[in-house]
mmCIF file with all atom_site columns, C-alpha atoms in Angstrom:
data_model
loop_
_atom_site.group_PDB
_atom_site.id
_atom_site.type_symbol
_atom_site.label_atom_id
_atom_site.label_alt_id
_atom_site.label_comp_id
_atom_site.label_asym_id
_atom_site.label_entity_id
_atom_site.label_seq_id
_atom_site.pdbx_PDB_ins_code
_atom_site.Cartn_x
_atom_site.Cartn_y
_atom_site.Cartn_z
_atom_site.occupancy
_atom_site.B_iso_or_equiv
_atom_site.pdbx_formal_charge
_atom_site.auth_seq_id
_atom_site.auth_comp_id
_atom_site.auth_asym_id
_atom_site.auth_atom_id
_atom_site.pdbx_PDB_model_num
ATOM 1   C CA . MET A 1 1   ? -0.124  -0.109  -0.124  1.00 48.00 ? 1   MET A CA 1
ATOM 2   C CA . ARG A 1 2   ? 3.040   2.507   0.781   1.00 47.00 ? 2   ARG A CA 1
ATOM 3   C CA . ILE A 1 3   ? 4.608   1.723   -2.580  1.00 44.00 ? 3   ILE A CA 1
ATOM 4   C CA . ILE A 1 4   ? 0.984   2.707   -4.607  1.00 45.00 ? 4   ILE A CA 1
ATOM 5   C CA . LEU A 1 5   ? 0.897   5.856   -2.727  1.00 47.00 ? 5   LEU A CA 1
ATOM 6   C CA . ILE A 1 6   ? 4.258   7.130   -3.605  1.00 41.00 ? 6   ILE A CA 1
ATOM 7   C CA . ILE A 1 7   ? 3.502   6.354   -7.253  1.00 44.00 ? 7   ILE A CA 1
ATOM 8   C CA . ILE A 1 8   ? 0.150   8.137   -7.201  1.00 48.00 ? 8   ILE A CA 1
ATOM 9   C CA . SER A 1 9   ? 1.800   11.154  -5.242  1.00 51.00 ? 9   SER A CA 1
ATOM 10  C CA . LEU A 1 10  ? 5.084   11.330  -7.925  1.00 44.00 ? 10  LEU A CA 1
ATOM 11  C CA . LEU A 1 11  ? 2.130   11.102  -10.829 1.00 47.00 ? 11  LEU A CA 1
ATOM 12  C CA . ILE A 1 12  ? 0.376   14.271  -9.258  1.00 50.00 ? 12  ILE A CA 1
ATOM 13  C CA . ALA A 1 13  ? 3.825   15.534  -8.777  1.00 45.00 ? 13  ALA A CA 1
ATOM 14  C CA . LEU A 1 14  ? 5.007   15.198  -12.115 1.00 45.00 ? 14  LEU A CA 1
ATOM 15  C CA . PRO A 1 15  ? 3.691   18.583  -14.088 1.00 49.00 ? 15  PRO A CA 1
ATOM 16  C CA . GLN A 1 16  ? 5.843   20.855  -11.474 1.00 46.00 ? 16  GLN A CA 1
ATOM 17  C CA . VAL A 1 17  ? 9.073   18.942  -12.411 1.00 40.00 ? 17  VAL A CA 1
ATOM 18  C CA . PHE A 1 18  ? 8.551   18.432  -16.122 1.00 44.00 ? 18  PHE A CA 1
ATOM 19  C CA . ALA A 1 19  ? 6.139   21.521  -17.131 1.00 43.00 ? 19  ALA A CA 1
ATOM 20  C CA . LYS A 1 20  ? 9.437   23.800  -18.107 1.00 39.00 ? 20  LYS A CA 1
ATOM 21  C CA . THR A 1 21  ? 11.494  21.081  -20.004 1.00 38.00 ? 21  THR A CA 1
ATOM 22  C CA . THR A 1 22  ? 8.246   19.401  -22.260 1.00 42.00 ? 22  THR A CA 1
ATOM 23  C CA . GLU A 1 23  ? 6.411   19.874  -25.056 1.00 40.00 ? 23  GLU A CA 1
ATOM 24  C CA . SER A 1 24  ? 2.839   19.485  -25.836 1.00 39.00 ? 24  SER A CA 1
ATOM 25  C CA . ASN A 1 25  ? 1.627   16.587  -28.284 1.00 52.00 ? 25  ASN A CA 1
ATOM 26  C CA . ASN A 1 26  ? -2.404  17.138  -28.883 1.00 62.00 ? 26  ASN A CA 1
ATOM 27  C CA . LYS A 1 27  ? -2.715  15.050  -32.061 1.00 80.00 ? 27  LYS A CA 1
ATOM 28  C CA . ARG A 1 28  ? -6.145  13.511  -32.350 1.00 89.00 ? 28  ARG A CA 1
ATOM 29  C CA . PHE A 1 29  ? -4.289  10.025  -32.739 1.00 93.00 ? 29  PHE A CA 1
ATOM 30  C CA . ASN A 1 30  ? -1.132  8.805   -31.009 1.00 91.00 ? 30  ASN A CA 1
ATOM 31  C CA . TYR A 1 31  ? 0.549   5.439   -31.522 1.00 94.00 ? 31  TYR A CA 1
ATOM 32  C CA . GLY A 1 32  ? 3.734   4.506   -29.401 1.00 96.00 ? 32  GLY A CA 1
ATOM 33  C CA . VAL A 1 33  ? 5.303   1.423   -27.469 1.00 97.00 ? 33  VAL A CA 1
ATOM 34  C CA . THR A 1 34  ? 5.528   0.382   -23.780 1.00 97.00 ? 34  THR A CA 1
ATOM 35  C CA . LEU A 1 35  ? 7.910   -1.655  -21.236 1.00 97.00 ? 35  LEU A CA 1
ATOM 36  C CA . SER A 1 36  ? 6.416   -2.845  -18.362 1.00 97.00 ? 36  SER A CA 1
ATOM 37  C CA . ALA A 1 37  ? 7.329   -4.858  -14.986 1.00 97.00 ? 37  ALA A CA 1
ATOM 38  C CA . ASN A 1 38  ? 4.781   -6.925  -13.910 1.00 96.00 ? 38  ASN A CA 1
ATOM 39  C CA . ALA A 1 39  ? 3.723   -9.368  -10.959 1.00 95.00 ? 39  ALA A CA 1
ATOM 40  C CA . PRO A 1 40  ? 1.258   -12.074 -10.947 1.00 93.00 ? 40  PRO A CA 1
ATOM 41  C CA . PHE A 1 41  ? -1.458  -12.783 -8.226  1.00 92.00 ? 41  PHE A CA 1
ATOM 42  C CA . VAL A 1 42  ? -2.555  -16.040 -8.473  1.00 89.00 ? 42  VAL A CA 1
ATOM 43  C CA . HIS A 1 43  ? -6.415  -16.289 -7.125  1.00 89.00 ? 43  HIS A CA 1
ATOM 44  C CA . GLU A 1 44  ? -6.561  -19.760 -6.061  1.00 88.00 ? 44  GLU A CA 1
ATOM 45  C CA . ARG A 1 45  ? -10.774 -20.142 -5.919  1.00 88.00 ? 45  ARG A CA 1
ATOM 46  C CA . LYS A 1 46  ? -11.347 -23.614 -5.029  1.00 91.00 ? 46  LYS A CA 1
ATOM 47  C CA . THR A 1 47  ? -9.093  -26.868 -5.540  1.00 93.00 ? 47  THR A CA 1
ATOM 48  C CA . PHE A 1 48  ? -10.379 -30.211 -6.063  1.00 94.00 ? 48  PHE A CA 1
ATOM 49  C CA . ILE A 1 49  ? -8.417  -33.546 -5.755  1.00 94.00 ? 49  ILE A CA 1
ATOM 50  C CA . ASN A 1 50  ? -10.632 -36.705 -6.929  1.00 93.00 ? 50  ASN A CA 1
ATOM 51  C CA . ASP A 1 51  ? -13.718 -34.598 -6.840  1.00 91.00 ? 51  ASP A CA 1
ATOM 52  C CA . ALA A 1 52  ? -13.030 -33.701 -3.102  1.00 92.00 ? 52  ALA A CA 1
ATOM 53  C CA . GLU A 1 53  ? -12.464 -29.971 -2.159  1.00 91.00 ? 53  GLU A CA 1
ATOM 54  C CA . VAL A 1 54  ? -9.171  -29.752 -0.348  1.00 90.00 ? 54  VAL A CA 1
ATOM 55  C CA . SER A 1 55  ? -6.980  -26.934 1.023   1.00 88.00 ? 55  SER A CA 1
ATOM 56  C CA . LYS A 1 56  ? -5.845  -24.288 -1.513  1.00 88.00 ? 56  LYS A CA 1
ATOM 57  C CA . PRO A 1 57  ? -1.622  -24.430 -2.134  1.00 90.00 ? 57  PRO A CA 1
ATOM 58  C CA . SER A 1 58  ? 0.411   -21.023 -1.920  1.00 90.00 ? 58  SER A CA 1
ATOM 59  C CA . ASN A 1 59  ? 1.351   -18.927 -4.470  1.00 90.00 ? 59  ASN A CA 1
ATOM 60  C CA . GLU A 1 60  ? 4.635   -16.868 -4.539  1.00 91.00 ? 60  GLU A CA 1
ATOM 61  C CA . THR A 1 61  ? 4.907   -14.045 -6.920  1.00 89.00 ? 61  THR A CA 1
ATOM 62  C CA . LYS A 1 62  ? 7.666   -13.636 -8.997  1.00 93.00 ? 62  LYS A CA 1
ATOM 63  C CA . MET A 1 63  ? 8.636   -10.222 -10.965 1.00 95.00 ? 63  MET A CA 1
ATOM 64  C CA . ALA A 1 64  ? 8.447   -10.348 -15.052 1.00 96.00 ? 64  ALA A CA 1
ATOM 65  C CA . GLY A 1 65  ? 7.721   -7.892  -17.853 1.00 96.00 ? 65  GLY A CA 1
ATOM 66  C CA . SER A 1 66  ? 5.854   -7.679  -21.113 1.00 97.00 ? 66  SER A CA 1
ATOM 67  C CA . ILE A 1 67  ? 6.168   -4.815  -24.275 1.00 97.00 ? 67  ILE A CA 1
ATOM 68  C CA . SER A 1 68  ? 3.243   -3.779  -26.120 1.00 97.00 ? 68  SER A CA 1
ATOM 69  C CA . LEU A 1 69  ? 2.408   -1.631  -29.211 1.00 97.00 ? 69  LEU A CA 1
ATOM 70  C CA . PHE A 1 70  ? -0.828  1.112   -28.704 1.00 97.00 ? 70  PHE A CA 1
ATOM 71  C CA . GLY A 1 71  ? -2.908  3.136   -30.878 1.00 96.00 ? 71  GLY A CA 1
ATOM 72  C CA . ARG A 1 72  ? -4.437  5.990   -28.935 1.00 95.00 ? 72  ARG A CA 1
ATOM 73  C CA . VAL A 1 73  ? -7.621  8.091   -30.145 1.00 96.00 ? 73  VAL A CA 1
ATOM 74  C CA . ASN A 1 74  ? -8.093  11.456  -28.669 1.00 92.00 ? 74  ASN A CA 1
ATOM 75  C CA . LEU A 1 75  ? -11.436 13.241  -28.114 1.00 92.00 ? 75  LEU A CA 1
ATOM 76  C CA . LYS A 1 76  ? -10.955 15.981  -25.499 1.00 88.00 ? 76  LYS A CA 1
ATOM 77  C CA . ASN A 1 77  ? -10.747 14.737  -22.341 1.00 91.00 ? 77  ASN A CA 1
ATOM 78  C CA . HIS A 1 78  ? -11.408 11.130  -23.232 1.00 95.00 ? 78  HIS A CA 1
ATOM 79  C CA . TYR A 1 79  ? -9.196  8.565   -25.061 1.00 96.00 ? 79  TYR A CA 1
ATOM 80  C CA . LEU A 1 80  ? -9.573  5.182   -26.304 1.00 97.00 ? 80  LEU A CA 1
ATOM 81  C CA . GLN A 1 81  ? -6.550  3.086   -26.548 1.00 97.00 ? 81  GLN A CA 1
ATOM 82  C CA . LEU A 1 82  ? -5.955  -0.204  -28.096 1.00 97.00 ? 82  LEU A CA 1
ATOM 83  C CA . GLU A 1 83  ? -2.900  -2.406  -27.446 1.00 97.00 ? 83  GLU A CA 1
ATOM 84  C CA . ALA A 1 84  ? -1.560  -5.651  -28.472 1.00 97.00 ? 84  ALA A CA 1
ATOM 85  C CA . GLY A 1 85  ? 1.876   -7.032  -26.893 1.00 97.00 ? 85  GLY A CA 1
ATOM 86  C CA . THR A 1 86  ? 3.214   -10.150 -25.341 1.00 97.00 ? 86  THR A CA 1
ATOM 87  C CA . SER A 1 87  ? 3.921   -10.709 -21.396 1.00 97.00 ? 87  SER A CA 1
ATOM 88  C CA . VAL A 1 88  ? 6.031   -13.098 -19.536 1.00 96.00 ? 88  VAL A CA 1
ATOM 89  C CA . ILE A 1 89  ? 4.135   -14.363 -16.038 1.00 94.00 ? 89  ILE A CA 1
ATOM 90  C CA . ARG A 1 90  ? 5.945   -16.287 -13.640 1.00 94.00 ? 90  ARG A CA 1
ATOM 91  C CA . ASP A 1 91  ? 4.997   -17.889 -10.276 1.00 93.00 ? 91  ASP A CA 1
ATOM 92  C CA . VAL A 1 92  ? 5.864   -20.746 -7.759  1.00 94.00 ? 92  VAL A CA 1
ATOM 93  C CA . VAL A 1 93  ? 2.774   -22.713 -6.583  1.00 92.00 ? 93  VAL A CA 1
ATOM 94  C CA . THR A 1 94  ? 3.679   -24.970 -3.307  1.00 93.00 ? 94  THR A CA 1
ATOM 95  C CA . MET A 1 95  ? 1.738   -27.823 -2.577  1.00 91.00 ? 95  MET A CA 1
ATOM 96  C CA . ASP A 1 96  ? 1.381   -30.668 0.206   1.00 92.00 ? 96  ASP A CA 1
ATOM 97  C CA . ILE A 1 97  ? 1.426   -34.163 -1.265  1.00 91.00 ? 97  ILE A CA 1
ATOM 98  C CA . LYS A 1 98  ? -0.073  -35.326 1.784   1.00 91.00 ? 98  LYS A CA 1
ATOM 99  C CA . GLU A 1 99  ? -3.368  -34.185 0.168   1.00 91.00 ? 99  GLU A CA 1
ATOM 100 C CA . PHE A 1 100 ? -2.764  -36.227 -2.786  1.00 92.00 ? 100 PHE A CA 1
ATOM 101 C CA . GLY A 1 101 ? -2.315  -39.562 -1.003  1.00 89.00 ? 101 GLY A CA 1
ATOM 102 C CA . TYR A 1 102 ? 1.189   -39.374 0.683   1.00 89.00 ? 102 TYR A CA 1
ATOM 103 C CA . SER A 1 103 ? 1.974   -40.858 4.215   1.00 84.00 ? 103 SER A CA 1
ATOM 104 C CA . SER A 1 104 ? 2.874   -37.383 6.125   1.00 87.00 ? 104 SER A CA 1
ATOM 105 C CA . ASN A 1 105 ? 3.190   -33.646 4.908   1.00 88.00 ? 105 ASN A CA 1
ATOM 106 C CA . LEU A 1 106 ? 6.006   -32.636 2.594   1.00 90.00 ? 106 LEU A CA 1
ATOM 107 C CA . ASN A 1 107 ? 5.871   -29.562 0.112   1.00 91.00 ? 107 ASN A CA 1
ATOM 108 C CA . ILE A 1 108 ? 6.552   -29.580 -3.349  1.00 92.00 ? 108 ILE A CA 1
ATOM 109 C CA . ASP A 1 109 ? 7.127   -26.402 -5.599  1.00 93.00 ? 109 ASP A CA 1
ATOM 110 C CA . SER A 1 110 ? 5.833   -26.068 -8.606  1.00 92.00 ? 110 SER A CA 1
ATOM 111 C CA . LYS A 1 111 ? 7.930   -23.216 -10.818 1.00 93.00 ? 111 LYS A CA 1
ATOM 112 C CA . ASN A 1 112 ? 5.299   -21.885 -13.804 1.00 92.00 ? 112 ASN A CA 1
ATOM 113 C CA . PHE A 1 113 ? 6.436   -19.768 -16.875 1.00 95.00 ? 113 PHE A CA 1
ATOM 114 C CA . ALA A 1 114 ? 3.903   -18.634 -19.453 1.00 95.00 ? 114 ALA A CA 1
ATOM 115 C CA . LEU A 1 115 ? 4.181   -16.244 -22.694 1.00 97.00 ? 115 LEU A CA 1
ATOM 116 C CA . THR A 1 116 ? 1.056   -14.609 -23.654 1.00 97.00 ? 116 THR A CA 1
ATOM 117 C CA . LEU A 1 117 ? -0.510  -12.367 -26.267 1.00 97.00 ? 117 LEU A CA 1
ATOM 118 C CA . ASP A 1 118 ? -2.175  -9.281  -25.026 1.00 97.00 ? 118 ASP A CA 1
ATOM 119 C CA . ILE A 1 119 ? -4.876  -6.959  -26.172 1.00 97.00 ? 119 ILE A CA 1
ATOM 120 C CA . PRO A 1 120 ? -6.452  -4.853  -23.710 1.00 97.00 ? 120 PRO A CA 1
ATOM 121 C CA . LEU A 1 121 ? -9.100  -2.067  -25.009 1.00 97.00 ? 121 LEU A CA 1
ATOM 122 C CA . ILE A 1 122 ? -8.770  0.760   -22.592 1.00 97.00 ? 122 ILE A CA 1
ATOM 123 C CA . TYR A 1 123 ? -11.034 3.804   -21.974 1.00 98.00 ? 123 TYR A CA 1
ATOM 124 C CA . GLY A 1 124 ? -9.366  6.688   -20.114 1.00 96.00 ? 124 GLY A CA 1
ATOM 125 C CA . TYR A 1 125 ? -10.701 10.024  -19.048 1.00 97.00 ? 125 TYR A CA 1
ATOM 126 C CA . ASN A 1 126 ? -8.143  12.695  -17.891 1.00 95.00 ? 126 ASN A CA 1
ATOM 127 C CA . PHE A 1 127 ? -9.213  14.642  -14.938 1.00 93.00 ? 127 PHE A CA 1
ATOM 128 C CA . ILE A 1 128 ? -6.186  16.841  -15.336 1.00 92.00 ? 128 ILE A CA 1
ATOM 129 C CA . LYS A 1 129 ? -5.321  18.269  -19.048 1.00 90.00 ? 129 LYS A CA 1
ATOM 130 C CA . ARG A 1 130 ? -2.913  20.662  -19.602 1.00 88.00 ? 130 ARG A CA 1
ATOM 131 C CA . ASP A 1 131 ? -0.657  21.571  -22.681 1.00 80.00 ? 131 ASP A CA 1
ATOM 132 C CA . LYS A 1 132 ? 2.229   19.570  -21.409 1.00 81.00 ? 132 LYS A CA 1
ATOM 133 C CA . TYR A 1 133 ? 0.636   17.467  -19.027 1.00 91.00 ? 133 TYR A CA 1
ATOM 134 C CA . GLU A 1 134 ? -2.133  14.689  -18.623 1.00 93.00 ? 134 GLU A CA 1
ATOM 135 C CA . LEU A 1 135 ? -3.306  12.677  -15.738 1.00 96.00 ? 135 LEU A CA 1
ATOM 136 C CA . SER A 1 136 ? -5.740  10.461  -16.323 1.00 96.00 ? 136 SER A CA 1
ATOM 137 C CA . LEU A 1 137 ? -7.976  7.214   -14.652 1.00 97.00 ? 137 LEU A CA 1
ATOM 138 C CA . PHE A 1 138 ? -8.897  4.048   -17.186 1.00 98.00 ? 138 PHE A CA 1
ATOM 139 C CA . VAL A 1 139 ? -10.444 1.052   -17.649 1.00 98.00 ? 139 VAL A CA 1
ATOM 140 C CA . GLY A 1 140 ? -11.069 -1.687  -19.760 1.00 98.00 ? 140 GLY A CA 1
ATOM 141 C CA . PRO A 1 141 ? -11.355 -5.183  -20.854 1.00 98.00 ? 141 PRO A CA 1
ATOM 142 C CA . LYS A 1 142 ? -8.366  -7.545  -22.044 1.00 98.00 ? 142 LYS A CA 1
ATOM 143 C CA . LEU A 1 143 ? -7.892  -10.879 -23.511 1.00 97.00 ? 143 LEU A CA 1
ATOM 144 C CA . ARG A 1 144 ? -5.467  -12.786 -23.039 1.00 97.00 ? 144 ARG A CA 1
ATOM 145 C CA . TYR A 1 145 ? -4.253  -15.554 -24.910 1.00 97.00 ? 145 TYR A CA 1
ATOM 146 C CA . THR A 1 146 ? -1.334  -18.339 -23.416 1.00 96.00 ? 146 THR A CA 1
ATOM 147 C CA . TYR A 1 147 ? 0.664   -19.084 -26.527 1.00 95.00 ? 147 TYR A CA 1
ATOM 148 C CA . LEU A 1 148 ? 3.512   -20.997 -24.073 1.00 94.00 ? 148 LEU A CA 1
ATOM 149 C CA . ASN A 1 149 ? 3.281   -22.558 -20.630 1.00 92.00 ? 149 ASN A CA 1
ATOM 150 C CA . LYS A 1 150 ? 5.714   -24.755 -18.847 1.00 92.00 ? 150 LYS A CA 1
ATOM 151 C CA . GLU A 1 151 ? 5.808   -26.221 -15.435 1.00 90.00 ? 151 GLU A CA 1
ATOM 152 C CA . ASP A 1 152 ? 8.621   -27.461 -13.482 1.00 92.00 ? 152 ASP A CA 1
ATOM 153 C CA . ILE A 1 153 ? 8.177   -29.698 -10.431 1.00 92.00 ? 153 ILE A CA 1
ATOM 154 C CA . ASN A 1 154 ? 10.826  -29.900 -7.910  1.00 88.00 ? 154 ASN A CA 1
ATOM 155 C CA . ASN A 1 155 ? 10.653  -33.222 -6.736  1.00 88.00 ? 155 ASN A CA 1
ATOM 156 C CA . PRO A 1 156 ? 12.504  -34.500 -3.717  1.00 83.00 ? 156 PRO A CA 1
ATOM 157 C CA . GLN A 1 157 ? 15.273  -37.374 -4.233  1.00 79.00 ? 157 GLN A CA 1
ATOM 158 C CA . ASN A 1 158 ? 12.675  -40.449 -3.728  1.00 88.00 ? 158 ASN A CA 1
ATOM 159 C CA . ILE A 1 159 ? 9.838   -38.686 -4.874  1.00 91.00 ? 159 ILE A CA 1
ATOM 160 C CA . THR A 1 160 ? 7.992   -38.199 -8.361  1.00 92.00 ? 160 THR A CA 1
ATOM 161 C CA . PHE A 1 161 ? 4.882   -36.299 -8.828  1.00 93.00 ? 161 PHE A CA 1
ATOM 162 C CA . ASN A 1 162 ? 3.749   -35.595 -11.633 1.00 93.00 ? 162 ASN A CA 1
ATOM 163 C CA . LEU A 1 163 ? 0.598   -33.134 -12.385 1.00 91.00 ? 163 LEU A CA 1
ATOM 164 C CA . ASN A 1 164 ? -0.696  -32.648 -15.757 1.00 90.00 ? 164 ASN A CA 1
ATOM 165 C CA . GLU A 1 165 ? -2.759  -29.823 -16.049 1.00 87.00 ? 165 GLU A CA 1
ATOM 166 C CA . ASP A 1 166 ? -4.643  -27.952 -19.192 1.00 87.00 ? 166 ASP A CA 1
ATOM 167 C CA . ILE A 1 167 ? -5.008  -24.498 -19.503 1.00 90.00 ? 167 ILE A CA 1
ATOM 168 C CA . ASN A 1 168 ? -7.656  -22.233 -20.723 1.00 93.00 ? 168 ASN A CA 1
ATOM 169 C CA . PRO A 1 169 ? -5.532  -20.572 -23.635 1.00 94.00 ? 169 PRO A CA 1
ATOM 170 C CA . ILE A 1 170 ? -7.776  -17.742 -23.951 1.00 96.00 ? 170 ILE A CA 1
ATOM 171 C CA . THR A 1 171 ? -8.939  -15.871 -20.728 1.00 96.00 ? 171 THR A CA 1
ATOM 172 C CA . ALA A 1 172 ? -10.547 -12.381 -19.960 1.00 97.00 ? 172 ALA A CA 1
ATOM 173 C CA . CYS A 1 173 ? -9.400  -9.497  -17.611 1.00 96.00 ? 173 CYS A CA 1
ATOM 174 C CA . VAL A 1 174 ? -10.731 -6.375  -16.296 1.00 98.00 ? 174 VAL A CA 1
ATOM 175 C CA . ILE A 1 175 ? -7.831  -3.420  -16.043 1.00 98.00 ? 175 ILE A CA 1
ATOM 176 C CA . ILE A 1 176 ? -7.867  -0.608  -13.836 1.00 98.00 ? 176 ILE A CA 1
ATOM 177 C CA . GLY A 1 177 ? -5.376  1.806   -13.465 1.00 97.00 ? 177 GLY A CA 1
ATOM 178 C CA . MET A 1 178 ? -4.017  5.373   -13.599 1.00 97.00 ? 178 MET A CA 1
ATOM 179 C CA . GLY A 1 179 ? -1.702  7.017   -16.032 1.00 96.00 ? 179 GLY A CA 1
ATOM 180 C CA . THR A 1 180 ? 0.119   10.064  -16.952 1.00 95.00 ? 180 THR A CA 1
ATOM 181 C CA . LYS A 1 181 ? 1.295   11.681  -20.120 1.00 93.00 ? 181 LYS A CA 1
ATOM 182 C CA . ILE A 1 182 ? 4.356   14.152  -20.137 1.00 93.00 ? 182 ILE A CA 1
ATOM 183 C CA . SER A 1 183 ? 5.051   15.737  -23.735 1.00 89.00 ? 183 SER A CA 1
ATOM 184 C CA . ARG A 1 184 ? 5.960   11.981  -25.617 1.00 91.00 ? 184 ARG A CA 1
ATOM 185 C CA . VAL A 1 185 ? 6.525   10.073  -22.344 1.00 95.00 ? 185 VAL A CA 1
ATOM 186 C CA . LEU A 1 186 ? 3.792   7.891   -20.712 1.00 95.00 ? 186 LEU A CA 1
ATOM 187 C CA . ILE A 1 187 ? 3.375   6.297   -17.364 1.00 97.00 ? 187 ILE A CA 1
ATOM 188 C CA . ASP A 1 188 ? 0.819   3.934   -16.070 1.00 96.00 ? 188 ASP A CA 1
ATOM 189 C CA . PHE A 1 189 ? -0.160  2.060   -13.000 1.00 97.00 ? 189 PHE A CA 1
ATOM 190 C CA . ARG A 1 190 ? -2.363  -0.808  -13.730 1.00 97.00 ? 190 ARG A CA 1
ATOM 191 C CA . TYR A 1 191 ? -3.931  -3.553  -11.780 1.00 97.00 ? 191 TYR A CA 1
ATOM 192 C CA . GLU A 1 192 ? -5.621  -6.775  -13.922 1.00 97.00 ? 192 GLU A CA 1
ATOM 193 C CA . PHE A 1 193 ? -8.556  -9.087  -12.343 1.00 96.00 ? 193 PHE A CA 1
ATOM 194 C CA . GLY A 1 194 ? -8.929  -12.205 -14.105 1.00 95.00 ? 194 GLY A CA 1
ATOM 195 C CA . ILE A 1 195 ? -12.384 -13.077 -14.738 1.00 94.00 ? 195 ILE A CA 1
ATOM 196 C CA . THR A 1 196 ? -12.366 -16.543 -16.405 1.00 94.00 ? 196 THR A CA 1
ATOM 197 C CA . GLU A 1 197 ? -10.465 -19.707 -15.176 1.00 92.00 ? 197 GLU A CA 1
ATOM 198 C CA . HIS A 1 198 ? -6.992  -20.052 -16.208 1.00 90.00 ? 198 HIS A CA 1
ATOM 199 C CA . ASN A 1 199 ? -6.918  -23.873 -15.414 1.00 89.00 ? 199 ASN A CA 1
ATOM 200 C CA . LYS A 1 200 ? -8.927  -26.976 -17.028 1.00 91.00 ? 200 LYS A CA 1
ATOM 201 C CA . PRO A 1 201 ? -9.321  -30.240 -14.802 1.00 92.00 ? 201 PRO A CA 1
ATOM 202 C CA . GLY A 1 202 ? -6.277  -32.327 -14.889 1.00 93.00 ? 202 GLY A CA 1
ATOM 203 C CA . THR A 1 203 ? -4.651  -35.539 -13.408 1.00 94.00 ? 203 THR A CA 1
ATOM 204 C CA . PHE A 1 204 ? -1.777  -36.389 -11.242 1.00 94.00 ? 204 PHE A CA 1
ATOM 205 C CA . SER A 1 205 ? 0.011   -39.395 -10.346 1.00 94.00 ? 205 SER A CA 1
ATOM 206 C CA . LEU A 1 206 ? 2.351   -39.808 -7.035  1.00 94.00 ? 206 LEU A CA 1
ATOM 207 C CA . TYR A 1 207 ? 5.771   -42.443 -7.109  1.00 94.00 ? 207 TYR A CA 1
ATOM 208 C CA . GLU A 1 208 ? 7.788   -43.184 -3.888  1.00 92.00 ? 208 GLU A CA 1
ATOM 209 C CA . ASN A 1 209 ? 10.914  -45.068 -4.757  1.00 90.00 ? 209 ASN A CA 1
ATOM 210 C CA . SER A 1 210 ? 8.962   -45.947 -8.355  1.00 89.00 ? 210 SER A CA 1
ATOM 211 C CA . VAL A 1 211 ? 6.168   -47.184 -6.482  1.00 93.00 ? 211 VAL A CA 1
ATOM 212 C CA . LEU A 1 212 ? 3.057   -45.964 -7.406  1.00 94.00 ? 212 LEU A CA 1
ATOM 213 C CA . ILE A 1 213 ? 1.310   -44.467 -4.368  1.00 92.00 ? 213 ILE A CA 1
ATOM 214 C CA . SER A 1 214 ? -1.250  -42.962 -5.871  1.00 93.00 ? 214 SER A CA 1
ATOM 215 C CA . GLU A 1 215 ? -3.297  -41.297 -8.891  1.00 95.00 ? 215 GLU A CA 1
ATOM 216 C CA . GLY A 1 216 ? -6.249  -39.626 -9.776  1.00 95.00 ? 216 GLY A CA 1
ATOM 217 C CA . THR A 1 217 ? -7.783  -36.152 -11.211 1.00 95.00 ? 217 THR A CA 1
ATOM 218 C CA . PHE A 1 218 ? -6.858  -32.547 -10.155 1.00 94.00 ? 218 PHE A CA 1
ATOM 219 C CA . TYR A 1 219 ? -8.917  -29.256 -10.631 1.00 94.00 ? 219 TYR A CA 1
ATOM 220 C CA . ALA A 1 220 ? -7.480  -26.007 -9.340  1.00 90.00 ? 220 ALA A CA 1
ATOM 221 C CA . LYS A 1 221 ? -10.282 -23.510 -10.227 1.00 91.00 ? 221 LYS A CA 1
ATOM 222 C CA . ARG A 1 222 ? -8.085  -20.244 -10.484 1.00 91.00 ? 222 ARG A CA 1
ATOM 223 C CA . SER A 1 223 ? -7.699  -16.932 -12.156 1.00 92.00 ? 223 SER A CA 1
ATOM 224 C CA . ILE A 1 224 ? -4.306  -14.649 -12.733 1.00 92.00 ? 224 ILE A CA 1
ATOM 225 C CA . ASN A 1 225 ? -4.649  -11.194 -11.669 1.00 95.00 ? 225 ASN A CA 1
ATOM 226 C CA . LEU A 1 226 ? -1.469  -8.752  -12.826 1.00 95.00 ? 226 LEU A CA 1
ATOM 227 C CA . LEU A 1 227 ? 0.187   -5.893  -11.362 1.00 96.00 ? 227 LEU A CA 1
ATOM 228 C CA . SER A 1 228 ? 1.880   -3.921  -13.504 1.00 96.00 ? 228 SER A CA 1
ATOM 229 C CA . PHE A 1 229 ? 4.251   -0.836  -13.830 1.00 96.00 ? 229 PHE A CA 1
ATOM 230 C CA . SER A 1 230 ? 4.674   0.669   -17.488 1.00 96.00 ? 230 SER A CA 1
ATOM 231 C CA . LEU A 1 231 ? 6.562   3.261   -19.078 1.00 97.00 ? 231 LEU A CA 1
ATOM 232 C CA . GLY A 1 232 ? 6.063   4.411   -22.675 1.00 96.00 ? 232 GLY A CA 1
ATOM 233 C CA . VAL A 1 233 ? 6.864   6.848   -25.740 1.00 95.00 ? 233 VAL A CA 1
ATOM 234 C CA . ILE A 1 234 ? 4.618   8.225   -28.217 1.00 92.00 ? 234 ILE A CA 1
ATOM 235 C CA . LEU A 1 235 ? 6.495   7.702   -32.036 1.00 86.00 ? 235 LEU A CA 1
#
């Protein structure tokens, strides 16, 4: 929360710092490129093993990034912005394999890596708009297409845990955020709420010393929320 307040304070203070050193850009249509740092927050809704609800696994956020192109139509204090880009999403899921039939508590980490194609459509309103500075709030839908998904399970020496999960390749999000434009420089801070499920039902198998202990179905109802900070430039 402290970081969020600091970023918002900086956005509000920026016109005082840059007002004398930037030039205005009042074109009806702009296009450009943005680079972002992001952090996923996996929302575990419910988890089922062999159709029985169990405790949710824990998740650890890992920083990653994205790059995107955008086109913006400016209409007085309003604007519409269409983006197309690609993102890297990383996180670590920790599961207790006792839930899967092991004799005692033992945590196993699953490192997840995904590449996505992102297409947001954003509506923004500039509640401050001067010749050399704009400050806006924005909201809009986003489609996320996952074209690469890798899962690396860290098995102990005598344990082999296999988890086969399918993902929904296309998921939907809602974006809310705050942004500023100083001459040709764009800065924004946004949060994406995943509104559709990321995973499909899958299967698992658990071996100890190459002996099968248990197997069955696994279904984690989860969505991916994403916090990001972006820096862009109008070309």
